[in-house]
mmCIF file of C-alpha atoms and ligand atoms in Angstrom:
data_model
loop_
_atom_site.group_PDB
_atom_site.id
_atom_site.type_symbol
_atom_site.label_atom_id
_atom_site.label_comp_id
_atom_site.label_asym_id
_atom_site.label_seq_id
_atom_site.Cartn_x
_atom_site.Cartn_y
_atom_site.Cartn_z
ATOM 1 C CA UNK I 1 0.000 0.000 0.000
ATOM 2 C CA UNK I 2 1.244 3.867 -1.117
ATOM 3 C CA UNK I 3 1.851 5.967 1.909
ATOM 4 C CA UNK I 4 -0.133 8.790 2.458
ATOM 5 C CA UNK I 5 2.249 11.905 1.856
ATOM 6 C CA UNK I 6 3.494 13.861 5.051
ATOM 7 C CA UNK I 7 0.966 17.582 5.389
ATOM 8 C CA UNK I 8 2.786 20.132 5.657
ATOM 9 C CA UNK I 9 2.792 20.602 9.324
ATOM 10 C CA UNK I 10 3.417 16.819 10.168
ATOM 11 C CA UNK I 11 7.234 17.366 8.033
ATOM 12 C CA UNK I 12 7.983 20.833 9.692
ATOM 13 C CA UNK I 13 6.855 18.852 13.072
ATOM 14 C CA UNK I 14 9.595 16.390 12.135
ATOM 15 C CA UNK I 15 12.285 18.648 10.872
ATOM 16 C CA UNK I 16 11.575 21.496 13.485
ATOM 17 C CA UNK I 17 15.138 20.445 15.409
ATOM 18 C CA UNK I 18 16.745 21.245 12.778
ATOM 19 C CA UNK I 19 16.199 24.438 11.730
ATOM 20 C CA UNK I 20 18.368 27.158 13.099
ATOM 21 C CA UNK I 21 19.248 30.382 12.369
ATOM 22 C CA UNK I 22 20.605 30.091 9.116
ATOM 23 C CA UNK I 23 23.085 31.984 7.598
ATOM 24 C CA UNK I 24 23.190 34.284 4.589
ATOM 25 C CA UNK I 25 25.088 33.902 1.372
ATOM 26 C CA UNK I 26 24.774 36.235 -1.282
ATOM 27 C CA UNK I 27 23.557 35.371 -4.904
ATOM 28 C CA UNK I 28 24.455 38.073 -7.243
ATOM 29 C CA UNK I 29 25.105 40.378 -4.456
ATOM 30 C CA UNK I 30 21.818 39.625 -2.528
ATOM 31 C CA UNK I 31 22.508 38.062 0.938
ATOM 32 C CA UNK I 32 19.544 34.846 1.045
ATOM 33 C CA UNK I 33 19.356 32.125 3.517
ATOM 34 C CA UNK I 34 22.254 29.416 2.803
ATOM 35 C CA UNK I 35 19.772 26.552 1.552
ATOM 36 C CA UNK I 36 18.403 28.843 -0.449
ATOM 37 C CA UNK I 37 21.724 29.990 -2.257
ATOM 38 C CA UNK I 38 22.741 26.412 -2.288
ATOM 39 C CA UNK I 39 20.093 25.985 -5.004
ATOM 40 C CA UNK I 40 19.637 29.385 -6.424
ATOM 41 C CA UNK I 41 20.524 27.326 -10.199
ATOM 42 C CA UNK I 42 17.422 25.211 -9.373
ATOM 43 C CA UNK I 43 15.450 27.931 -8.308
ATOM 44 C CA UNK I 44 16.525 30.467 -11.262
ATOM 45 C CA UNK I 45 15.871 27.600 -13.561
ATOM 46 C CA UNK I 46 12.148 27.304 -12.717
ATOM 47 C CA UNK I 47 9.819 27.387 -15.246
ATOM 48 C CA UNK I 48 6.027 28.481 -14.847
ATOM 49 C CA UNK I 49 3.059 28.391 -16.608
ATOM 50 C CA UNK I 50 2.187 31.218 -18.510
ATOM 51 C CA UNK I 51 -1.035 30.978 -16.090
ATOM 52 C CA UNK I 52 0.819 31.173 -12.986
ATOM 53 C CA UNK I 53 0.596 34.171 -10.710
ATOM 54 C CA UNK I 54 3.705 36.199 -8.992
ATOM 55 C CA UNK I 55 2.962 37.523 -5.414
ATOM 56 C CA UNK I 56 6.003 39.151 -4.590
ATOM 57 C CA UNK I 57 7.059 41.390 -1.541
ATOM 58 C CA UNK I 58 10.291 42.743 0.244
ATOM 59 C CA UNK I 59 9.471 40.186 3.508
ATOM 60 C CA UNK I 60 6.823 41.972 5.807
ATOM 61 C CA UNK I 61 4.999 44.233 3.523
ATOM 62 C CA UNK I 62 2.460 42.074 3.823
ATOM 63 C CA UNK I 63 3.138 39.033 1.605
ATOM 64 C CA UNK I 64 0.118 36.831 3.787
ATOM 65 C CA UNK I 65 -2.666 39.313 3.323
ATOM 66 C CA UNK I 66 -2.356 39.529 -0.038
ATOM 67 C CA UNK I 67 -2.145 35.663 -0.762
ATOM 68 C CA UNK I 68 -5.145 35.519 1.101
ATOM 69 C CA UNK I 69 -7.086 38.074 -1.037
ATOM 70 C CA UNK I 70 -6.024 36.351 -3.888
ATOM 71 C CA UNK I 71 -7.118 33.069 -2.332
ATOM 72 C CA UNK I 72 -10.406 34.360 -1.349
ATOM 73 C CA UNK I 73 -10.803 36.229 -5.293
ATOM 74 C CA UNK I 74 -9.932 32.697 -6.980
ATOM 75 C CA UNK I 75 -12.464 30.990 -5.303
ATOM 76 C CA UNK I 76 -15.253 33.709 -5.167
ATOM 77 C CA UNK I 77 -15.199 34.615 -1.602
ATOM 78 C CA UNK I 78 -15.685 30.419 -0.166
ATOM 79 C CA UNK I 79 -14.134 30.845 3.544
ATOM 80 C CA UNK I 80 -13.649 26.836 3.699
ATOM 81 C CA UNK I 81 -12.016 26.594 0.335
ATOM 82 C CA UNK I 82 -9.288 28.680 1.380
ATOM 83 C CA UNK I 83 -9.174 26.941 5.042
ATOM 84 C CA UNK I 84 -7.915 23.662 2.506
ATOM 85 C CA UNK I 85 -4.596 23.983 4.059
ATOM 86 C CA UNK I 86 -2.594 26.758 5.350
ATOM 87 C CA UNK I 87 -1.227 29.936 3.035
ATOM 88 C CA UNK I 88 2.441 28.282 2.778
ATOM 89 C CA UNK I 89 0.957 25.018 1.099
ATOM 90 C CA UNK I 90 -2.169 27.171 -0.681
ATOM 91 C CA UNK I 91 0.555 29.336 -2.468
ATOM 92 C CA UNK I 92 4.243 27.944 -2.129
ATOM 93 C CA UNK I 93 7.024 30.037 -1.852
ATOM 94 C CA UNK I 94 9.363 29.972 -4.577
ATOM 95 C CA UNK I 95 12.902 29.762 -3.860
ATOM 96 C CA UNK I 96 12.287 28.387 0.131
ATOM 97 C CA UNK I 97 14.987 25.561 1.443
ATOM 98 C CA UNK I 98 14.034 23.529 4.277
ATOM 99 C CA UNK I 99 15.877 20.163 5.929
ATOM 100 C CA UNK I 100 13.663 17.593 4.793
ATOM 101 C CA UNK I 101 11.383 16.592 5.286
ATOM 102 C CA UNK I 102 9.807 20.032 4.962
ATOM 103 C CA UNK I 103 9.386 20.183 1.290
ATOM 104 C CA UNK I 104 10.620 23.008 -0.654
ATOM 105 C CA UNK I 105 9.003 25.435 -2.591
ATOM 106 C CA UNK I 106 9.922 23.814 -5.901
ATOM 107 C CA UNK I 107 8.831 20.526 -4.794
ATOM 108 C CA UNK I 108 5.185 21.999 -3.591
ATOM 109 C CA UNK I 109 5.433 23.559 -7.208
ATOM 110 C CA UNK I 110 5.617 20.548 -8.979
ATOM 111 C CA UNK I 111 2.821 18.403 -6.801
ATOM 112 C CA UNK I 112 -0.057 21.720 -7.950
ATOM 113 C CA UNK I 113 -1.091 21.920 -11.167
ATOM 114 C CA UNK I 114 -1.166 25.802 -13.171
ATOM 115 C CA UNK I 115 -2.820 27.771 -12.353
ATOM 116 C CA UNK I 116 -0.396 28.321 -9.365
ATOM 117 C CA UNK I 117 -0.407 31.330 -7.280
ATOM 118 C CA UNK I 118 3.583 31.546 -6.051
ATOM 119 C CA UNK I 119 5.019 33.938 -3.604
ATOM 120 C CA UNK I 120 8.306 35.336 -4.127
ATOM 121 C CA UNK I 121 10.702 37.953 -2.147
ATOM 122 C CA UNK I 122 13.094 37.944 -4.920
ATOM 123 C CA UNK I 123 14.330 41.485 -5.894
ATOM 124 C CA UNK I 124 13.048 41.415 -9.448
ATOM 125 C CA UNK I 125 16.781 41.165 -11.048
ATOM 126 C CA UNK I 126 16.433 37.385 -9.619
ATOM 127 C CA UNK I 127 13.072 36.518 -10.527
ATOM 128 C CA UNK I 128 13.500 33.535 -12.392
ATOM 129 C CA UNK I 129 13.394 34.688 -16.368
ATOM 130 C CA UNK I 130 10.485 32.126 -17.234
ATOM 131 C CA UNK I 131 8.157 34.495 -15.623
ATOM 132 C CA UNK I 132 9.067 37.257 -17.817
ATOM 133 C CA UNK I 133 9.175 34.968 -20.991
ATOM 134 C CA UNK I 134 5.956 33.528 -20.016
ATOM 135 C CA UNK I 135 4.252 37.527 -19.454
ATOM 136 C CA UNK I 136 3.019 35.775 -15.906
ATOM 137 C CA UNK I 137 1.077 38.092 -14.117
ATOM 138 C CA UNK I 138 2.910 40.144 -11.033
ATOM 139 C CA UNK I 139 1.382 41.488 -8.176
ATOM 140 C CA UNK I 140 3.923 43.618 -6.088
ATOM 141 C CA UNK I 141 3.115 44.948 -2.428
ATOM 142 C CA UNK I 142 5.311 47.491 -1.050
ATOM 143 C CA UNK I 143 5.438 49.387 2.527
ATOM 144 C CA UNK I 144 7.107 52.110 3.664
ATOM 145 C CA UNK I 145 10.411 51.372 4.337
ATOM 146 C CA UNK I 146 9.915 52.247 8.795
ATOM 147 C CA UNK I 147 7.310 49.865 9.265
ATOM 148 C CA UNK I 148 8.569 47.891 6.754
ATOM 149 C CA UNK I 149 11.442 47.831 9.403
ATOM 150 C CA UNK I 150 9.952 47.859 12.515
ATOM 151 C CA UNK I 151 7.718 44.008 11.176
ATOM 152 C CA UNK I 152 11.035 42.468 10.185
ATOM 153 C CA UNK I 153 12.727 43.213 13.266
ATOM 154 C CA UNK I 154 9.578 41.725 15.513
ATOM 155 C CA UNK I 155 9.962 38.627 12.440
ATOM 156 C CA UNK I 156 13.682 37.803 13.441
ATOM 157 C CA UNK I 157 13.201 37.634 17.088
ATOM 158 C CA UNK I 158 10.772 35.481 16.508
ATOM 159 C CA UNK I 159 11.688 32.955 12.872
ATOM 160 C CA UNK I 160 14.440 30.786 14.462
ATOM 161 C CA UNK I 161 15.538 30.269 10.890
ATOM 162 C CA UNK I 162 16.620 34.244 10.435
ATOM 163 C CA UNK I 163 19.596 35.330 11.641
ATOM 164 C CA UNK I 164 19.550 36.825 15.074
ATOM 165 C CA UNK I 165 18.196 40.446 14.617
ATOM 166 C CA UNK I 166 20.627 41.565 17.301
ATOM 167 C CA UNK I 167 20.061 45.220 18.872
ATOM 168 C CA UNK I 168 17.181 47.799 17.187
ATOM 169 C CA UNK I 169 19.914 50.245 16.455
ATOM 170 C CA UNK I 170 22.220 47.893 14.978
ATOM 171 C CA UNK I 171 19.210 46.375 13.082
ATOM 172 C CA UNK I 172 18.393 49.467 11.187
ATOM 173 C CA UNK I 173 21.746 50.171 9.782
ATOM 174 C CA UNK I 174 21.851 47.004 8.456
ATOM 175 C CA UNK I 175 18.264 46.982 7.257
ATOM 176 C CA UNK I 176 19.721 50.921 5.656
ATOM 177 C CA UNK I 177 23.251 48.456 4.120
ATOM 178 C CA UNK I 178 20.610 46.158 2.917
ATOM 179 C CA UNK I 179 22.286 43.263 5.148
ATOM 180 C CA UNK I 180 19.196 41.041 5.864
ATOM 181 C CA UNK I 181 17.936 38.456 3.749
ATOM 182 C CA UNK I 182 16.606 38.875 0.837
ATOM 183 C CA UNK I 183 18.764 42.563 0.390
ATOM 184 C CA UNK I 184 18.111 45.856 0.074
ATOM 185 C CA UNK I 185 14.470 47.256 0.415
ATOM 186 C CA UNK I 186 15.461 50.527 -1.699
ATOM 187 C CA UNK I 187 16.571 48.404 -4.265
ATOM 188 C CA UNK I 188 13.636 46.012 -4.196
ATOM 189 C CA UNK I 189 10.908 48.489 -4.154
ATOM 190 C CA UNK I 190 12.527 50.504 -6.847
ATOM 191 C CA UNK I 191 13.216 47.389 -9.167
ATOM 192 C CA UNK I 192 9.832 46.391 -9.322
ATOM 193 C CA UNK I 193 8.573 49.875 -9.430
ATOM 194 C CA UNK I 194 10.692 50.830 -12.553
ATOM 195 C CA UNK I 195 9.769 47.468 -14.289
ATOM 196 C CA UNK I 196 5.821 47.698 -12.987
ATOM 197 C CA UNK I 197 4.640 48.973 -17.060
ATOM 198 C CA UNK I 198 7.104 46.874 -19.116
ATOM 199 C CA UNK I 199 6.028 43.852 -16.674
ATOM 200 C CA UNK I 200 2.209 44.373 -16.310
ATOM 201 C CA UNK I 201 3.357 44.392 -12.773
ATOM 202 C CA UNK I 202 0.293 45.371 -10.450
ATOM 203 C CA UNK I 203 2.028 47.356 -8.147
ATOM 204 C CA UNK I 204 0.141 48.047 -4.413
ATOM 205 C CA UNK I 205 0.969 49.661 -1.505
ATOM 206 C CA UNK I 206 0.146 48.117 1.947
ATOM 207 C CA UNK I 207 -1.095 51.487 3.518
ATOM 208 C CA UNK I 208 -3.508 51.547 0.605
ATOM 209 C CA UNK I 209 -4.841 48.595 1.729
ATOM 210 C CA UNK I 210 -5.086 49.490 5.122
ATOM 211 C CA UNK I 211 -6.666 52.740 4.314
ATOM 212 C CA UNK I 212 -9.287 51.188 1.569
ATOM 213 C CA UNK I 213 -9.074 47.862 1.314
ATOM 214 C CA UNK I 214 -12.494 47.569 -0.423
ATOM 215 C CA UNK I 215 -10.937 49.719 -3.571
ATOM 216 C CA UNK I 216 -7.497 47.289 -3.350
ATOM 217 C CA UNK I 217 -9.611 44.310 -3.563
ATOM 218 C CA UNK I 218 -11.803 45.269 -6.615
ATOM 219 C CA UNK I 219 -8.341 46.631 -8.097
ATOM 220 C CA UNK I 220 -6.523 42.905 -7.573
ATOM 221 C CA UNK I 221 -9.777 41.346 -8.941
ATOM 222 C CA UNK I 222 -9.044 43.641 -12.233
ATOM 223 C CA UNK I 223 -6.111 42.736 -12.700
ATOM 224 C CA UNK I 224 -6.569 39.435 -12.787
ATOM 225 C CA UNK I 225 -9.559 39.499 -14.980
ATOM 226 C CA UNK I 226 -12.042 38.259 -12.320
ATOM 227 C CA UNK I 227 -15.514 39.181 -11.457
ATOM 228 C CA UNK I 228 -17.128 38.780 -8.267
ATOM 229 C CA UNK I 229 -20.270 39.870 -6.712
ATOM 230 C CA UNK I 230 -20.334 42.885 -4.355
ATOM 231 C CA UNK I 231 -21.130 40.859 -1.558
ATOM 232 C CA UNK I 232 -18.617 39.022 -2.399
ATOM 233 C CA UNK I 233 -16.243 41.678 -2.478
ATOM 234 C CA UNK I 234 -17.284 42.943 1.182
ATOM 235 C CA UNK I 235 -17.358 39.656 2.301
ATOM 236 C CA UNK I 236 -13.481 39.336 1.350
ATOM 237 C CA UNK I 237 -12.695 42.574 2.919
ATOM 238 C CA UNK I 238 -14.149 40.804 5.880
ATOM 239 C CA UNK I 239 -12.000 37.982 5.945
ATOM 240 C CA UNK I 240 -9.005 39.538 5.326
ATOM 241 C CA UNK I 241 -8.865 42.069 8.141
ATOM 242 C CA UNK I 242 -6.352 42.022 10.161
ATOM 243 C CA UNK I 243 -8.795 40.636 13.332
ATOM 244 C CA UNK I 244 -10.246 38.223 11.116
ATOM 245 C CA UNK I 245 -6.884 37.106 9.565
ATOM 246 C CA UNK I 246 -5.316 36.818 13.100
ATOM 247 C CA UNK I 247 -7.413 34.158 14.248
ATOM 248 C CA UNK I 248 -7.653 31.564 10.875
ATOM 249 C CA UNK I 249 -4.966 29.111 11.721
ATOM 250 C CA UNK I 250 -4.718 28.293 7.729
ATOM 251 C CA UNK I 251 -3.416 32.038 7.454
ATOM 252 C CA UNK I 252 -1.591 33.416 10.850
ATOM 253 C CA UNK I 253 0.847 30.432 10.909
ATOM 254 C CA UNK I 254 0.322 29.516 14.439
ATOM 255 C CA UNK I 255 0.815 25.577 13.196
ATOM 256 C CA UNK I 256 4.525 25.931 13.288
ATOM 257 C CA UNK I 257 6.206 24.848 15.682
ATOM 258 C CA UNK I 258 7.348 27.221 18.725
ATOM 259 C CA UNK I 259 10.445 26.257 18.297
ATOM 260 C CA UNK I 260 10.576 28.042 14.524
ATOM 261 C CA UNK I 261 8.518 30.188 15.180
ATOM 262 C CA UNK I 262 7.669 31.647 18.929
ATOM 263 C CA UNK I 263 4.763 33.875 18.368
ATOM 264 C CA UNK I 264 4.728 34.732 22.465
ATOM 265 C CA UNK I 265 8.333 36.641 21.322
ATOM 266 C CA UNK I 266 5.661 38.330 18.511
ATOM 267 C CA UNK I 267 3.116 37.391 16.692
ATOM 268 C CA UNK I 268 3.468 36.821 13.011
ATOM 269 C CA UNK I 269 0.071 38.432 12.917
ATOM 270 C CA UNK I 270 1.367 41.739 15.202
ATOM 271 C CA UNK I 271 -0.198 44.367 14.926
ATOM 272 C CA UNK I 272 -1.170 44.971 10.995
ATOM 273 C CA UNK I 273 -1.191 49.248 11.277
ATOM 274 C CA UNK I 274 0.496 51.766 9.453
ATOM 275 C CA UNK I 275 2.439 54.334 11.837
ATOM 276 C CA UNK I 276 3.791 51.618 14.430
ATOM 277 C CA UNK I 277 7.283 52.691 13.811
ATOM 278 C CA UNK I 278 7.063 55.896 15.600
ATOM 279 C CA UNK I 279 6.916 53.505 18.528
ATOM 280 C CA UNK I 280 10.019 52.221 17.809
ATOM 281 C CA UNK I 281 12.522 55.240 16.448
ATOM 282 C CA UNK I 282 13.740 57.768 18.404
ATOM 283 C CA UNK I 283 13.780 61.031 17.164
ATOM 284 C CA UNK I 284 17.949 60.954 16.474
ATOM 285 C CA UNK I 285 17.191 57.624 14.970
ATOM 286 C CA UNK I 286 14.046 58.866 12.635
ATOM 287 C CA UNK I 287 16.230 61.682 11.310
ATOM 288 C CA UNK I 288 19.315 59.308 10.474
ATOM 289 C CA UNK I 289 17.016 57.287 8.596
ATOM 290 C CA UNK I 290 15.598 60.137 6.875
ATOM 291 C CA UNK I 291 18.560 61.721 5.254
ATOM 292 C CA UNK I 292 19.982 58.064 4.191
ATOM 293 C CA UNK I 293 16.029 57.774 2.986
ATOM 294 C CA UNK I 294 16.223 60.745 0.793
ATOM 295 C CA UNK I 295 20.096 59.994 -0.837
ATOM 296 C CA UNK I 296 18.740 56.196 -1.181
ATOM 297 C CA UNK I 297 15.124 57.035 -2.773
ATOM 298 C CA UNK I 298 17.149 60.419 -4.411
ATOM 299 C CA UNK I 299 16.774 58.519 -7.983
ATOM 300 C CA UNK I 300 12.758 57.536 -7.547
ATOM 301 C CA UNK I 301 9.655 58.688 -7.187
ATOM 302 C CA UNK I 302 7.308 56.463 -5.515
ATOM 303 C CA UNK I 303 4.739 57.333 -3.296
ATOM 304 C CA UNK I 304 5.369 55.709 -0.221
ATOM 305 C CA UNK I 305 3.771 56.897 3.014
ATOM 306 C CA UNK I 306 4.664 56.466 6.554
ATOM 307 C CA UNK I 307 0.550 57.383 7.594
ATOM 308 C CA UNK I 308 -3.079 57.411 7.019
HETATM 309 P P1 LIG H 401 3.241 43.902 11.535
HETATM 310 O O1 LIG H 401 4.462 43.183 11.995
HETATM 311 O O2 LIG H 401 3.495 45.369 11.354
HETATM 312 O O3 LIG H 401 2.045 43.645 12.363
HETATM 313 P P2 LIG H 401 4.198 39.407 5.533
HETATM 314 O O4 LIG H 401 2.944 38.661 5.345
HETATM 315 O O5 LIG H 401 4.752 40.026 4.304
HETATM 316 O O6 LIG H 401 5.183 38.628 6.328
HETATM 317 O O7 LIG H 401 3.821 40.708 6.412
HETATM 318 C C1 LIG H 401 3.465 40.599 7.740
HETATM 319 C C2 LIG H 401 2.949 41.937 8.208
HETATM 320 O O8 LIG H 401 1.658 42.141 7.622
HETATM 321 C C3 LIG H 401 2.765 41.993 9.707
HETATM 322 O O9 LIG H 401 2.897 43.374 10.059
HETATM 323 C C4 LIG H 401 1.332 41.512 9.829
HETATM 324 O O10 LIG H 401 0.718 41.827 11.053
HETATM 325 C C5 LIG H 401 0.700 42.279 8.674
HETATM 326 N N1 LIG H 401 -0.576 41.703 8.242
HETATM 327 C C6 LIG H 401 -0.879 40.412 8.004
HETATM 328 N N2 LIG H 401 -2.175 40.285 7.687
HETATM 329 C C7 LIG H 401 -2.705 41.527 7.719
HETATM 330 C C8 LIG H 401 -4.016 42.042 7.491
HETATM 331 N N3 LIG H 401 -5.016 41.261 7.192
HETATM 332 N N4 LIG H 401 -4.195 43.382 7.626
HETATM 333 C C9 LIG H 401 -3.167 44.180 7.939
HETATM 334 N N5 LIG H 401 -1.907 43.749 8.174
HETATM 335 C C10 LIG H 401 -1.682 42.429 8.059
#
């Protein structure tokens, strides 16, 4: 008799010893988890379906709410359908490396059929080419760069399989050197903003969503040429609010294990508001950041705010 396959949660159960704070190498200049750069040839080889979906993010600008509108869009608003298993298996992340038995992105990938939804956090210079040759549809989510920050700080004290965050005021300069996985946020947010009309890139902005996320939702069903109902519209604005999000287990990650990730350290759902990071910089701090802010974003113009 086949065995059944491991879920998702019964392999990270399994492998949960083993994951530590792993460190970075950098591919082409962008520091990414080890077991990730171990494979990057596998990973920049993939090839998707010209069906497939791109949700890609600098981590924290709010990667999960977004896979869960989409989620919620694809299969008109049906709670339980997107409760079939939680948002890492629903919508695999691309390039992710774990010690098996955790399968990886790639091998998720290959078990789903197109049309795929896949998250990235690939700076858009990495993005494996297929997607490009293949005109996949992107949808980018940026947040200002403070709060932006202030999550991925609170997300490295508690992911035992980021590198230790180490002091706040060590952790912005190297969040300003773009040290942390997955690189610099300047560059990311700019790279996908410069590329958003050759791309079809739909490019969002997290506060948006925060401020109207009835008028983000209707603009992510455009964009991916779907029609739903207005009730099934509010009902999606529903589900994906921050209170509502924060207590689905198939979407706030609570079925890892506390020993990869220790949500009474933080949350992964924290606090979901724009603004939190004046509770975190000082004013000498703030400033700092400003002035590297403006000679960093000196080249752009993209219309990040930092409230609502
Ligand atoms: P905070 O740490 O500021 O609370 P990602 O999914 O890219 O890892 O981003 C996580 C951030 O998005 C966290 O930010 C999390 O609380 C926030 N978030 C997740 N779901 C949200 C929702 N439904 N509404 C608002 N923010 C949400």
């Amino acid at each position: 008799m086949e065995e059944e396959p491991l879920s998702y949660e019964e392999a990270i159960n399994l492998a949960a010893n083993e994951m530590c704070r792993f460190p970075l190498i950098e591919v082409q200049g962008v520091p990414l988890m080890n077991m990730i750069a171990e494979k990057w040839s596998l990973i920049s080889a993939f090839k998707p379906d010209p069906t497939d979906l791109l949700v890609s993010t600098y981590p924290k600008a709010g990667t999960t709410w977004t896979q869960e509108i989409v989620d919620l869009l694809m299969h008109n608003g049906d709670a339980d359908a997107c409760k079939r298993a939680p948002t890492v298996e629903r919508i695999p992340f691309l390039e992710i490396q774990a010690p098996p038995p955790i399968p990886s992105g790639l091998e998720l990938l290959k078990s789903m059929k197109p049309p795929r939804v896949i998250k990235t956090h690939l700076p858009i210079q990495l993005v494996p080419q297929g997607f490009w040759e293949n005109k996949c549809k992107v949808i980018y989510v940026a947040r200002n760069a403070k709060d932006n920050l202030v999550s991925y700080y609170h997300f490295d004290r508690m992911n035992k399989t980021q590198p230790e965050p180490g002091p706040w005021d060590e952790y912005i300069q190297k969040f300003m050197r773009g040290k942390l996985a997955w690189g610099s946020w300047y560059d990311h947010v700019k790279g996908y903003w410069r590329a958003r009309e050759k791309r079809n890139i739909l490019y969002l902005f997290y506060e948006d969503m925060k401020e109207n996320p009835r008028r983000e939702v209707e603009r992510i069903m455009r964009y991916l040429d779907l029609s739903v109902t207005e009730d099934v519209i509010d009902k999606i604005v529903q589900l994906t609010s921050f209170k509502v999000m924060k207590e689905n287990p198939m979407a706030n990650y609570t079925f890892i294990p506390k020993i990869v990730f220790d949500h009474t350290i933080s949350a992964f759902m924290r606090k979901g508001e724009v603004g939190d990071w004046i509770n975190h910089f000082t004013p000498t701090q703030s400033q700092m950041f400003d002035e590297d802010y403006a000679r960093q974003m000196a080249d752009v113009d993209i219309p990040f705010r930092t409230s609502i």
